[in-house]
Short mmCIF file of C-alpha atoms in Angstrom, two decimals:
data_model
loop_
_atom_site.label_atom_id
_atom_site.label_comp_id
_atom_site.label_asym_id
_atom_site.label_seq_id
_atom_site.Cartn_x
_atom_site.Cartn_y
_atom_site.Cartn_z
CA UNK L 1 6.00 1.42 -23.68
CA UNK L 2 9.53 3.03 -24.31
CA UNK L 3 8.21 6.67 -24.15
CA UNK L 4 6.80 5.79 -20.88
CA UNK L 5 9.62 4.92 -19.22
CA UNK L 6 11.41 8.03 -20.39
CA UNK L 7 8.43 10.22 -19.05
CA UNK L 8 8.54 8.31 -15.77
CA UNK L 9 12.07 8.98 -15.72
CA UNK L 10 11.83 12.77 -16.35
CA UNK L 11 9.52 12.68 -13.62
CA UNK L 12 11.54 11.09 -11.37
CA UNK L 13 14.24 13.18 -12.63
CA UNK L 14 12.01 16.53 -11.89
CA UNK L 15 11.03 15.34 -8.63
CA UNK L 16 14.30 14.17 -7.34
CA UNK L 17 15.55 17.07 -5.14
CA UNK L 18 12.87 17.52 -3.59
CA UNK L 19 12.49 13.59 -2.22
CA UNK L 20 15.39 11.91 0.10
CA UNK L 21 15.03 8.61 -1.51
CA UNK L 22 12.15 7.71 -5.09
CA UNK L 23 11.53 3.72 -5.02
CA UNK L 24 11.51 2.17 -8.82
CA UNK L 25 12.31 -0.84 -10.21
CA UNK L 26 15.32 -1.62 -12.23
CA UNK L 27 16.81 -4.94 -13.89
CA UNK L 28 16.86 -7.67 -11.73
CA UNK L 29 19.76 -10.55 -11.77
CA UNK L 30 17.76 -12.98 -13.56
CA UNK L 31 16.19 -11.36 -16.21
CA UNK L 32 12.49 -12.82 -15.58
CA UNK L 33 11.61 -10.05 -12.57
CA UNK L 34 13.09 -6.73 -11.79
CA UNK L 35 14.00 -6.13 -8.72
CA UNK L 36 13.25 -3.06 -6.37
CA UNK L 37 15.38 0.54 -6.76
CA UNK L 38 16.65 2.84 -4.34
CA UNK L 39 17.21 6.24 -6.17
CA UNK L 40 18.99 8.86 -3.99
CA UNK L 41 21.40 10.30 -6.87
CA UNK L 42 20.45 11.21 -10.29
CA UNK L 43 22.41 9.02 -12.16
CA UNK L 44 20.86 6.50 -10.46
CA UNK L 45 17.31 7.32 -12.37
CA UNK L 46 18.91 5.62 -15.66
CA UNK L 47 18.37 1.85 -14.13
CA UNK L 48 14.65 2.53 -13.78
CA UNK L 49 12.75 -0.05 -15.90
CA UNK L 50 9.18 -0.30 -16.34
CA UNK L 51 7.52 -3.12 -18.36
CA UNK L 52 5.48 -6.29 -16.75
CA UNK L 53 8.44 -7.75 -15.21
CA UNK L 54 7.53 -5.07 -12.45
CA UNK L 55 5.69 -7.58 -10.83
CA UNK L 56 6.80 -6.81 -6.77
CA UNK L 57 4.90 -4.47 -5.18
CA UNK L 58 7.03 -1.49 -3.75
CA UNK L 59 4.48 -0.27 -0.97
CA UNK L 60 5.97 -2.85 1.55
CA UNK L 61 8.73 -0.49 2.14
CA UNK L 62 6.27 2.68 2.47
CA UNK L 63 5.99 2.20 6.62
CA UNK L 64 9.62 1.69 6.99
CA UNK L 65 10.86 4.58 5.52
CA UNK L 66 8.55 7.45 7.62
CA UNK L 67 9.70 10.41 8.44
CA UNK L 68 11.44 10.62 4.97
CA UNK L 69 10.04 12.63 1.85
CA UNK L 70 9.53 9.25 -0.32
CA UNK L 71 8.65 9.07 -3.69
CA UNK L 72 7.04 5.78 -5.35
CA UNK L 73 6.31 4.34 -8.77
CA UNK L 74 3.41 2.23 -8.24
CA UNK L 75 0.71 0.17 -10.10
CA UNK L 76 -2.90 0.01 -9.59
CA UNK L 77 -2.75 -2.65 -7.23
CA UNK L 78 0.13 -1.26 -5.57
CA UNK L 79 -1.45 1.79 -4.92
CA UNK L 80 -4.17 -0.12 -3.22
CA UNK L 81 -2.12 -1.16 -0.66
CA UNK L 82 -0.57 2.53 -0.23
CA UNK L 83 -4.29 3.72 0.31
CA UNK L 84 -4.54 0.73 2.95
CA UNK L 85 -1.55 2.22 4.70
CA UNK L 86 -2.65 5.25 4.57
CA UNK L 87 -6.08 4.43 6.18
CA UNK L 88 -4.65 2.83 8.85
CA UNK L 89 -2.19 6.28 9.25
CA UNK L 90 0.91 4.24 8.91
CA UNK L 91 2.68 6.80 6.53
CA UNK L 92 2.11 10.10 6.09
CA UNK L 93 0.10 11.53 2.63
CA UNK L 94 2.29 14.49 2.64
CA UNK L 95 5.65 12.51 2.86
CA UNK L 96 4.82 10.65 0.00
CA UNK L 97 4.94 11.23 -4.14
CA UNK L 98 3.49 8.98 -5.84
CA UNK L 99 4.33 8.46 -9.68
CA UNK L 100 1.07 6.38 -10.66
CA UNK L 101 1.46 4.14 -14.07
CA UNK L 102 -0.91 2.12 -16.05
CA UNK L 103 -0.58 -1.16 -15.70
CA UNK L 104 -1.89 -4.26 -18.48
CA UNK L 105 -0.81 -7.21 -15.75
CA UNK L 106 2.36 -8.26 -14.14
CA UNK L 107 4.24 -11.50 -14.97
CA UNK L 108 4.92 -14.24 -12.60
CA UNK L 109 8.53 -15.72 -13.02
CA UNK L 110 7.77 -18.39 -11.24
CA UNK L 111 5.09 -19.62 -14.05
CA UNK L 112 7.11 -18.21 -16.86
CA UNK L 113 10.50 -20.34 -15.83
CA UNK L 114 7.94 -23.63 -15.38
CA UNK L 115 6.93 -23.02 -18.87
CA UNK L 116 9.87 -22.30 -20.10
CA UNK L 117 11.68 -24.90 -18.40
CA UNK L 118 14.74 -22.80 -18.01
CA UNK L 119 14.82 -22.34 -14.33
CA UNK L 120 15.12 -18.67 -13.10
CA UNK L 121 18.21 -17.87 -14.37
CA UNK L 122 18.66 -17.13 -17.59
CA UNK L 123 21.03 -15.78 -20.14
CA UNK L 124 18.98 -12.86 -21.29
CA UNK L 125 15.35 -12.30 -21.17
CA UNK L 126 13.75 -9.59 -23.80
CA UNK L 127 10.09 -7.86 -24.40
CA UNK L 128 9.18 -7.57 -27.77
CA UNK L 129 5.68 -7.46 -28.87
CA UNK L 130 3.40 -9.29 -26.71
CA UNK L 131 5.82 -12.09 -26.54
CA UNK L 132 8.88 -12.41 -24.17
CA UNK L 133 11.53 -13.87 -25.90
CA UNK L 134 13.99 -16.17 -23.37
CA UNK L 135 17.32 -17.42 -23.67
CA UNK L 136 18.84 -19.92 -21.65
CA UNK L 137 21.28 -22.66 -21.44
CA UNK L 138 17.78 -25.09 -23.07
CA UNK L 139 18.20 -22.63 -25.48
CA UNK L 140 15.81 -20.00 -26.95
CA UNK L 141 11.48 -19.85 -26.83
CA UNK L 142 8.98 -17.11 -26.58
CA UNK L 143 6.24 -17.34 -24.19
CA UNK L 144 3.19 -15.01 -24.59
CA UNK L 145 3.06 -12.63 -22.00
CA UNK L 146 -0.70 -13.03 -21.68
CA UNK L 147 0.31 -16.69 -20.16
CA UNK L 148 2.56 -15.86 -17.88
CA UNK L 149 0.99 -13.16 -16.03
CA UNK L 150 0.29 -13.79 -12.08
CA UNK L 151 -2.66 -14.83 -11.18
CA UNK L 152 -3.92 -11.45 -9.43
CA UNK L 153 -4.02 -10.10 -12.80
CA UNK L 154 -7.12 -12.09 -14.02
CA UNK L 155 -9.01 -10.53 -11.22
CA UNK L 156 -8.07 -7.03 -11.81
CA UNK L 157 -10.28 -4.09 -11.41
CA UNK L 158 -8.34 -0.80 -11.13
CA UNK L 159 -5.21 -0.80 -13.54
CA UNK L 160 -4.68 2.64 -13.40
CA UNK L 161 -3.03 4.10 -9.34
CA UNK L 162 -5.10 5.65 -7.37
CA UNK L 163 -4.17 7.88 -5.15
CA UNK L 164 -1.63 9.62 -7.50
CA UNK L 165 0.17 12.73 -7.80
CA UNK L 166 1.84 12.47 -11.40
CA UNK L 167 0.10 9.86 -13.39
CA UNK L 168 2.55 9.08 -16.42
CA UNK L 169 0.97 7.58 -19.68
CA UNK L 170 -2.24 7.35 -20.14
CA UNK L 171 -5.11 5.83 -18.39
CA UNK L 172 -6.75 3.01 -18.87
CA UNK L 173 -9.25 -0.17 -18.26
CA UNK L 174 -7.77 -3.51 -16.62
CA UNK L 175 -6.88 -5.72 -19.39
CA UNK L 176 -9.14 -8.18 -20.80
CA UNK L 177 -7.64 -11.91 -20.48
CA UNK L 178 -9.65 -15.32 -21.10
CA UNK L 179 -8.88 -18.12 -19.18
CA UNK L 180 -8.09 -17.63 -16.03
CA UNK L 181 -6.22 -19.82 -13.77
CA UNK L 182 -8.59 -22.19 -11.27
CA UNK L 183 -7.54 -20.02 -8.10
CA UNK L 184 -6.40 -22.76 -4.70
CA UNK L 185 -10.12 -21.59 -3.38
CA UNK L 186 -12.03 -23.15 -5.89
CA UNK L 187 -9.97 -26.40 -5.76
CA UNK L 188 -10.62 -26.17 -2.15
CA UNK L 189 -14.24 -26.09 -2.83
CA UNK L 190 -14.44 -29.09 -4.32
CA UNK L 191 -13.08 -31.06 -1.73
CA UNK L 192 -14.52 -32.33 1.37
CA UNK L 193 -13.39 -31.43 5.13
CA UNK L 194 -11.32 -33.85 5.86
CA UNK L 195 -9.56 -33.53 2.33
CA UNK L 196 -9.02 -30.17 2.78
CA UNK L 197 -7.47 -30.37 6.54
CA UNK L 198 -5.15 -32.83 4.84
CA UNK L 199 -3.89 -30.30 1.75
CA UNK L 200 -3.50 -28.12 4.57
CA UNK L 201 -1.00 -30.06 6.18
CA UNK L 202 0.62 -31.67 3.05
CA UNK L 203 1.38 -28.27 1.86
CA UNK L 204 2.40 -26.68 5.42
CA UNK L 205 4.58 -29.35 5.69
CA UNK L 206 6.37 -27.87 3.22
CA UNK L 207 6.79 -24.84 5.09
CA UNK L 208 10.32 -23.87 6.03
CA UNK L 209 9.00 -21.30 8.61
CA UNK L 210 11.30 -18.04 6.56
CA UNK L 211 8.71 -15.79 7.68
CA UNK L 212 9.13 -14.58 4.11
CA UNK L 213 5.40 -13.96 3.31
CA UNK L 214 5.47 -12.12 6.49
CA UNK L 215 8.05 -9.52 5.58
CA UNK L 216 6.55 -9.20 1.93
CA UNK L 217 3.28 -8.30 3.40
CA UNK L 218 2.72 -4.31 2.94
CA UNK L 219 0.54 -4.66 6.06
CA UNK L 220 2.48 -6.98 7.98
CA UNK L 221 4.20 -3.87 10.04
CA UNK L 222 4.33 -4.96 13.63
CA UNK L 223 8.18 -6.04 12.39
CA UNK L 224 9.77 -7.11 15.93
CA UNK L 225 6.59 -7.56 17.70
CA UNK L 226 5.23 -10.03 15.88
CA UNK L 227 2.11 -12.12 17.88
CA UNK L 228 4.14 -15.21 16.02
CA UNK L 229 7.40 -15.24 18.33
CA UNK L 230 5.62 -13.97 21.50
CA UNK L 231 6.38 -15.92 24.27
CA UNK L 232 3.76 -14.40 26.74
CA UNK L 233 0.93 -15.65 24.96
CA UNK L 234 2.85 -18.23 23.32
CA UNK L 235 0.41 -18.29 20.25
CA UNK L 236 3.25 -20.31 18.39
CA UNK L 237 5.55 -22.76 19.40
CA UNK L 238 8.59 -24.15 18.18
CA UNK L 239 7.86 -27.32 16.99
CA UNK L 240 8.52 -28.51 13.07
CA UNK L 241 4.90 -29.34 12.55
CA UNK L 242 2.16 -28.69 10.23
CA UNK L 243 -0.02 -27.59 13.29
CA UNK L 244 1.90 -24.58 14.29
CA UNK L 245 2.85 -23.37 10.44
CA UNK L 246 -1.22 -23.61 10.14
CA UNK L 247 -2.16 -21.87 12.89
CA UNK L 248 0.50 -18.89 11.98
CA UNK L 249 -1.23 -18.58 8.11
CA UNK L 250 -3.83 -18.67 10.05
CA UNK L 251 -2.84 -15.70 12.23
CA UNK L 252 -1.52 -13.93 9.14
CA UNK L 253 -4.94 -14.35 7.59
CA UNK L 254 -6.97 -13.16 10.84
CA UNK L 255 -4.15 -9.87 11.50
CA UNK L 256 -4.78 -8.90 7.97
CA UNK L 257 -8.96 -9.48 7.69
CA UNK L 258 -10.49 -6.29 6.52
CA UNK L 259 -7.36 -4.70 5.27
CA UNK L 260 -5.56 -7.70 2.67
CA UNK L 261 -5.57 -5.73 -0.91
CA UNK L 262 -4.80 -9.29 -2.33
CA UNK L 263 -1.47 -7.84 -3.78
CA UNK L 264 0.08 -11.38 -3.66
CA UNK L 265 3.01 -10.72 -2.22
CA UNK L 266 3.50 -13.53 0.66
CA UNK L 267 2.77 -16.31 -2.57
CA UNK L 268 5.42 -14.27 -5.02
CA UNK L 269 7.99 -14.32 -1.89
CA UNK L 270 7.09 -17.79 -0.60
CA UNK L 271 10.26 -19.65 -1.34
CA UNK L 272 8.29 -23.03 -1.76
CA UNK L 273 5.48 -21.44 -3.47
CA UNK L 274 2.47 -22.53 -1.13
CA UNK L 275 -1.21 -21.03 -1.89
CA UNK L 276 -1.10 -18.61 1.41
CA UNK L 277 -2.70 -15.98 -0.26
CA UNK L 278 -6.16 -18.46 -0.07
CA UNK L 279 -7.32 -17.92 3.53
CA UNK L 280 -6.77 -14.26 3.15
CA UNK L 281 -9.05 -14.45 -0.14
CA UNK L 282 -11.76 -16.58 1.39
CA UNK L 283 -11.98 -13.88 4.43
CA UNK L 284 -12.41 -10.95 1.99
CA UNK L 285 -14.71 -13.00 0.03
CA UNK L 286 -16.76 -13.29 3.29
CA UNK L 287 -16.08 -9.66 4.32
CA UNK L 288 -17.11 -8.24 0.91
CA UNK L 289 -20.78 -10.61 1.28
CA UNK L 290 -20.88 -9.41 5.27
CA UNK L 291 -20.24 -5.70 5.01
CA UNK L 292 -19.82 -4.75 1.30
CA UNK L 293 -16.26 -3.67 1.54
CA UNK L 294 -12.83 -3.95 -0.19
CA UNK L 295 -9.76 -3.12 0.98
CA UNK L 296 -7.48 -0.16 -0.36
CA UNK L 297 -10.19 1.54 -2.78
CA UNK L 298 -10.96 4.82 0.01
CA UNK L 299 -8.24 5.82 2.69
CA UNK L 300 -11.49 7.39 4.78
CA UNK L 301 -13.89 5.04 5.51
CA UNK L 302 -14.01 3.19 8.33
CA UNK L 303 -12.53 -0.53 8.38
CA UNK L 304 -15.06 -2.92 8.23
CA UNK L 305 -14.22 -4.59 11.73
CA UNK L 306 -13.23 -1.43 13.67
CA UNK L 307 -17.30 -0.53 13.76
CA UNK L 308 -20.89 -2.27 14.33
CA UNK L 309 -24.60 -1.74 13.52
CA UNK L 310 -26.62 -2.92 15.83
CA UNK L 311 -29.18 -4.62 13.40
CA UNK L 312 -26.69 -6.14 10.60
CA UNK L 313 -27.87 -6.40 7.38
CA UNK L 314 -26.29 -9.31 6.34
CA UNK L 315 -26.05 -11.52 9.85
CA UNK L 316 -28.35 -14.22 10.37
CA UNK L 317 -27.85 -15.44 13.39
CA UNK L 318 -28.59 -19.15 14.44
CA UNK L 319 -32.13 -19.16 16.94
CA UNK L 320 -31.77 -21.80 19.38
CA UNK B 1 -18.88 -40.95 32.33
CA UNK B 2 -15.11 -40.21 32.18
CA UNK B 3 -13.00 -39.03 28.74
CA UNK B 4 -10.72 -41.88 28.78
CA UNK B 5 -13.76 -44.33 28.03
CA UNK B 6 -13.89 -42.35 24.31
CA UNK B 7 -17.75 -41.57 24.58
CA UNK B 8 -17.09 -37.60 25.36
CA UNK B 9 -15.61 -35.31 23.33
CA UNK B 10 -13.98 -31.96 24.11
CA UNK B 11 -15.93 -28.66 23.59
CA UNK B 12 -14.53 -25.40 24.52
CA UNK B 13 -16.89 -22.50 25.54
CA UNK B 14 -15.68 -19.11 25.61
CA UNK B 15 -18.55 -17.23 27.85
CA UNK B 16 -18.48 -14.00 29.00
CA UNK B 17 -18.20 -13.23 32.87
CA UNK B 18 -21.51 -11.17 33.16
CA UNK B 19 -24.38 -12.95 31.13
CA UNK B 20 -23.48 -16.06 29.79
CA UNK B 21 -21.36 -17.23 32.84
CA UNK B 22 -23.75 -16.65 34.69
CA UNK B 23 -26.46 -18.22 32.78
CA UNK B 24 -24.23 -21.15 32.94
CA UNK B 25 -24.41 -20.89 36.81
CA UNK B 26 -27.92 -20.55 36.81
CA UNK B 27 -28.52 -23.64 35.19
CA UNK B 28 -26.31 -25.19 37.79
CA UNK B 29 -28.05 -23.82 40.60
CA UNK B 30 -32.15 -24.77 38.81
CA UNK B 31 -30.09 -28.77 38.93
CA UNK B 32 -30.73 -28.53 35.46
CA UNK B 33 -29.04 -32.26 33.65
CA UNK B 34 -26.55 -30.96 30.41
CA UNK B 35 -24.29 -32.94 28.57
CA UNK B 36 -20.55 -32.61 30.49
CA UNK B 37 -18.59 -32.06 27.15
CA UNK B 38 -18.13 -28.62 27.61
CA UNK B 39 -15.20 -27.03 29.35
CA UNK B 40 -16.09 -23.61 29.96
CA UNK B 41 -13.60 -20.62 30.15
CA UNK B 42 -14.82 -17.25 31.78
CA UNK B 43 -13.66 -14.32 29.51
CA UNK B 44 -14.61 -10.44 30.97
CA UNK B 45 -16.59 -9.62 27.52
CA UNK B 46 -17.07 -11.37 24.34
CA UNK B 47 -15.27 -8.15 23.04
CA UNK B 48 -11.88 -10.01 24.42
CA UNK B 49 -12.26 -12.82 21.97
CA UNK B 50 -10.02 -13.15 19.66
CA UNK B 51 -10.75 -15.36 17.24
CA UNK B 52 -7.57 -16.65 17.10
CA UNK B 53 -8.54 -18.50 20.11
CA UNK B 54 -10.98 -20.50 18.81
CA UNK B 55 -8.20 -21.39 15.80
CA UNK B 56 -5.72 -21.87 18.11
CA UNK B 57 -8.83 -24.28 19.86
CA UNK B 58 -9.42 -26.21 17.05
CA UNK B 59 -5.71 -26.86 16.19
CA UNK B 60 -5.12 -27.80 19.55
CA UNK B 61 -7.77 -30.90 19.46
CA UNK B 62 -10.94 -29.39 20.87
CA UNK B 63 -14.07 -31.16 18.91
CA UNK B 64 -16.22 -27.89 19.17
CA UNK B 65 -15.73 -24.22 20.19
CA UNK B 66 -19.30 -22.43 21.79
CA UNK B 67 -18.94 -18.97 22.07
CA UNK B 68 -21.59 -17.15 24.37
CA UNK B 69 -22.42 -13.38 25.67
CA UNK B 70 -24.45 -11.24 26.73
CA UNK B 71 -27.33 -10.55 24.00
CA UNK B 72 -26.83 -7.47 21.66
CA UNK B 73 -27.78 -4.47 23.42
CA UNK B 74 -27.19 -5.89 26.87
CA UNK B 75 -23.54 -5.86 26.68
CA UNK B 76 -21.96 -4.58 29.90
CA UNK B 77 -18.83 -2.49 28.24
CA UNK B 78 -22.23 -1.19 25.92
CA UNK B 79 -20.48 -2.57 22.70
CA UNK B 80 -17.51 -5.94 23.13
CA UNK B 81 -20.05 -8.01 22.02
CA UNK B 82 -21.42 -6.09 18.77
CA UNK B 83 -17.67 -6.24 17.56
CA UNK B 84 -17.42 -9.38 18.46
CA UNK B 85 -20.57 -10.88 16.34
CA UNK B 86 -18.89 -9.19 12.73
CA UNK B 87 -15.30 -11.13 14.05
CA UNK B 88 -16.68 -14.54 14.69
CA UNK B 89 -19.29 -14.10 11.18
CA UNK B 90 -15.84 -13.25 9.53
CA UNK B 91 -14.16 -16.08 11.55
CA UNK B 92 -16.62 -18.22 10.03
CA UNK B 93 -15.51 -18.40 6.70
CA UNK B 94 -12.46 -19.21 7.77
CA UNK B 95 -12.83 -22.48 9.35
CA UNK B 96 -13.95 -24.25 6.34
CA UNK B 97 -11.80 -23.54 4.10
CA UNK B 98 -8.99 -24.52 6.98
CA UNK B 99 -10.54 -28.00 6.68
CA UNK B 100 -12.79 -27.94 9.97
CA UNK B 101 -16.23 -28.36 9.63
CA UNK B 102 -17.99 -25.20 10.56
CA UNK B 103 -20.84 -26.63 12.28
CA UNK B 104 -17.90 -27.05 14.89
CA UNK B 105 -18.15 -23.28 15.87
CA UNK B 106 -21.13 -21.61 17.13
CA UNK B 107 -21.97 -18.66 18.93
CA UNK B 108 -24.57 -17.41 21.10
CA UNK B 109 -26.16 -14.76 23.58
CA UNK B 110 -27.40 -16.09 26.69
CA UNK B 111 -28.07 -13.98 29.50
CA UNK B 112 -28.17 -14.42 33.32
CA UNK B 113 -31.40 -15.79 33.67
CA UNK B 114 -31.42 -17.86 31.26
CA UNK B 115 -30.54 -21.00 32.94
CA UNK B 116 -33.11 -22.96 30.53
CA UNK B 117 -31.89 -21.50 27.15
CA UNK B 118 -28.28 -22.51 28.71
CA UNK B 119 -29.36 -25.67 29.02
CA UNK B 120 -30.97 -26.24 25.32
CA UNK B 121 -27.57 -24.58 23.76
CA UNK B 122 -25.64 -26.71 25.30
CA UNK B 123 -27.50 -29.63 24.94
CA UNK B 124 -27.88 -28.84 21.21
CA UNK B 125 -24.08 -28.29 20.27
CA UNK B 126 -23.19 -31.05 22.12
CA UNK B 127 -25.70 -33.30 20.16
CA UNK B 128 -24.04 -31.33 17.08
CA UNK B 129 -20.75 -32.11 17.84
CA UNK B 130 -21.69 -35.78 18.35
CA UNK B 131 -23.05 -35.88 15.38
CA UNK B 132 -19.66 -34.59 13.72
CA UNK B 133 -17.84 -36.99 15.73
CA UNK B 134 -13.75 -36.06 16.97
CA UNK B 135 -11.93 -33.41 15.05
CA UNK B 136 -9.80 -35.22 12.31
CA UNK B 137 -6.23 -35.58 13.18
CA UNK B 138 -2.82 -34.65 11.43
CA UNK B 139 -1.69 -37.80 9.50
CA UNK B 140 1.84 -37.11 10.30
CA UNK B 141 0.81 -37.35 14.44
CA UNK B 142 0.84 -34.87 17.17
CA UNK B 143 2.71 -32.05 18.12
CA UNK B 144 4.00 -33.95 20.70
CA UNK B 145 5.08 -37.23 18.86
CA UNK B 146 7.24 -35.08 16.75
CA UNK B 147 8.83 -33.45 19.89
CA UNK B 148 9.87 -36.47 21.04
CA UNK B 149 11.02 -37.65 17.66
CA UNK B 150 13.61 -35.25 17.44
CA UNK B 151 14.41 -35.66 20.97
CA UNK B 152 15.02 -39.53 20.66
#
C-alpha cells in the first residue's frame, strides 16, 4: 500500500498548481481515524495518508467549496456521493479533479476502540499486515482489520471511484468478508410495532440534538435553511423530547429519499452513536423494489421521485 | 358521540380541493351516514403533500392518516397526483419501521361524484383504524408534560 500513497502523492503533487485547494486525508489526533486535509501548498502534500483509517468521506465539503478548482481523493463510496452531487448540479464536473483509489473497506474507530478497550485515544496506532497493532495506556493488542471495518463495508459493491480522472493503483473487486454485522433493520424486523416505536424513543432520547449527522451528510446542503429550525412552518419545535428528535430523523430520512448513497456518515459523526442511518436504508430498500434505482451509480438519469409513469410497474394500489 | 367519551379516535384526511373534497361534499349533500372520525383538511392537489405531513400526523397523536385525490389521469395540475402516488408508496416503508403500524396510512382517488365510494373509504379506514385501536404513546409522556416539567 506504500507505493500507493507515493503515486497518489505525485499526483497530487502534479496536479497541485493547477487546483486552489486538493482534499486528502492525513493523520488524525488519535491514531484510530485520519482526519480530513486541506492542501493549498506543496509541502503540505507530505501529511497525505492513505490506508483504511480513511474512513470519512471527503465529498461533504464538495458543495461548499464551488466556484473553486477542487481536487479530491476519494473512495468508491465516496465517489458515489460526488456523482449524487453532481446529478443534482450542486458542483460543477469541470471544477473538480478527482484522484480515484481502490479501496478493500474502511475501519470504524468506534468498533475498533470497543474491542480494544482503549478508548479513542491512544498512544500510537500502526498497520502492519492485515492486523492493526494498538498501543495504549491498557497496553498493547492487535485487532484484525477485517473486524473492525464499518459496517457499510460488508455491503459494498463498487470499491474502485467512479467518476475519476486519475485512478491511482490498480483496480479492483469489493473485498470479500464473512460475517457481517446484523444491520439495526433487521433487528427492527424482528420486533413488533409497538417494540419498535419504543427503541425509537429509547434511543432518540439519547439524542443531544448536535445536528451533527446533519452537517456530515454530503447531501444535507440547504446549510442555514434548514426545514428543521424553520419557524414558519414550524416542522420542529423546541422541546427535549423523543417526539421532535424522531420526527427530524425522520425529516432527514424523507429530504434525502432517492438520493442517500448510504455513505454512513450521520452514524460515524453521531456523537452518541444512534442507528440513524436505518430509516434512510429502509427507504432505499423500498425505492430500489419501487423503481429499480440506487443512488450515486449515473449522474444522468433522472431521480427516481422527480418523474412518474402513469401505469407503475411495481404499485399495487389498494381497491376499495 | 363526542371524543371525550374515548369511543372515537382521530383520523386525519388530507383531500385534495377538486375531486376528493368534493366527493366528500357530495356524500354530505346524498345525507349519506359515515363514521365522524375523520377530520378532513382541504389541500389544492395531492401534489402539495408532503409526506412529512402525515409523519408529522402520526407523531402528533392522530390514530390514522387518509390521503385522497383526484384519480390518476384526472388530476387538475395534469400530474400532482402521479408524483404524489411514488412519495406516499415510498412513505410507506417508512412508517413501519418508525414503529407505526402501516395499516394506519392509506391513500386513495376519489373523484367528485363519487359521494358513494367516499362513503365506503371512509367507512372502511375508520373500521381499520378501530380495529388498530389509538396510536401507542411515548412512555416518557407528551410533549407537553415535559414542557411543563421544565417549566415547574
Amino acid at each position: 500500500m506504500g507505493s500507493q500513497l507515493e503515486d497518489l502523492k505525485t499526483a497530487i503533487r502534479q496536479a497541485l498548481p493547477d487546483l486552489d485547494v486538493v482534499i486528502a486525508w492525513a493523520a488524525g489526533p488519535d491514531g484510530l481515524a485520519h482526519t480530513p486535509l486541506f492542501i493549498t501548498s506543496e509541502s503540505d502534500v507530505d501529511l497525505v495518508q492513505w490506508d483504511p483509517r480513511c474512513s470519512q468521506n471527503l465529498a461533504g465539503y464538495l458543495p461548499g467549496l464551488r466556484g473553486k478548482k477542487v481536487g479530491i481523493v476519494a473512495k468508491g463510496c465516496d465517489a458515489r456521493s460526488i456523482t449524487e452531487l453532481l446529478q443534482e448540479k450542486l458542483i460543477d464536473r469541470e471544477q473538480l479533479t478527482v484522484f480515484g483509489l481502490h479501496c478493500q473497506g474502511a475501519l470504524d474507530p468506534e468498533k475498533i476502540a470497543a474491542m480494544a478497550d482503549c478508548g479513542r485515544y491512544v498512544r500510537s496506532a500502526e498497520i502492519n499486515g492485515g492486523e492493526l497493532k494498538i498501543v495504549s495506556s491498557k497496553g498493547a493488542c492487535a485487532i484484525s482489520l477485517e473486524n473492525g471495518l464499518l459496517a457499510k463495508c460488508f455491503r459494498c459493491t463498487g470499491a474502485d471511484a467512479q467518476p475519476c480522472d486519475q485512478f491511482i493503483g490498480e483496480h479492483g473487486a469489493p473485498p470479500v468478508l464473512k460475517d457481517a454485522p446484523a444491520t439495526t433493520l433487521d433487528r427492527l424486523e424482528a420486533m413488533s410495532m409497538e417494540e419498535r416505536f419504543q427503541f425509537w424513543e429509547e434511543q432518540m432520547g439519547q439524542c443531544i440534538r448536535c445536528y451533527a449527522c446533519r452537517s456530515a451528510c454530503p447531501l444535507c446542503v440547504c446549510q442555514d435553511h434548514c426545514a428543521a429550525q424553520s419557524r414558519e412552518p414550524h416542522w420542529v419545535d423546541q422541546t427535549d423530547h423523543p417526539r421532535e428528535k424522531l420526527m427530524f430523523q425522520a425529516m432527514h430520512a424523507l429530504h434525502t429519499a432517492g438520493r442517500c448513497t448510504e455513505c454512513g456518515e450521520c452514524e460515524r459523526a453521531c456523537p452518541v452513536g444512534l442507528p440513524i442511518m436505518t430509516m434512510k436504508q429502509a427507504l432505499n430498500r423500498q425505492i430500489k423494489a419501487l423503481f429499480d434505482y440506487e443512488a450515486g451509480l449515473d449522474s444522468e438519469k433522472t431521480p427516481p421521485l422527480f418523474q412518474f409513469r402513469e401505469n407503475e410497474e411495481h404499485i399495487k394500489e389498494r381497491k376499495w | 358521540m363526542s371524543v371525550l367519551e374515548g369511543k372515537e379516535l382521530r383520523i386525519i384526511g388530507f383531500l385534495c380541493n377538486w375531486c376528493s373534497y368534493g366527493g366528500a361534499d357530495t356524500a354530505g349533500v346524498g345525507r349519506f351516514t359515515q363514521p365522524t372520525d375523520l377530520r378532513i383538511i382541504k389541500l389544492p392537489c395531492t401534489g402539495r403533500i408532503n409526506p412529512l405531513f402525515v409523519v408529522r400526523a402520526f407523531l402528533n397523536g392522530a390514530d390514522g392518516v387518509l390521503v385522497s385525490g383526484c384519480h390518476p389521469r384526472d388530476c387538475h395540475y395534469t400530474a400532482g397526483n402521479f408524483y404524489a402516488r411514488r412519495r406516499l408508496e415510498v412513505l410507506r416503508s417508512l412508517l413501519p419501521v418508525m414503529g407505526i403500524e402501516p395499516a394506519r396510512f392509506e391513500y386513495t382517488w376519489v373523484s367528485a361524484s363519487e359521494g358513494q365510494r367516499w362513503r365506503t373509504v371512509v367507512q372502511k379506514f375508520t373500521e381499520q383504524i378501530h380495529g388498530l385501536g389509538p396510536i401507542p404513546a411515548f412512555k416518557s409522556g407528551t410533549c407537553l408534560e415535559a414542557c411543563l416539567g421544565t417549566a415547574i
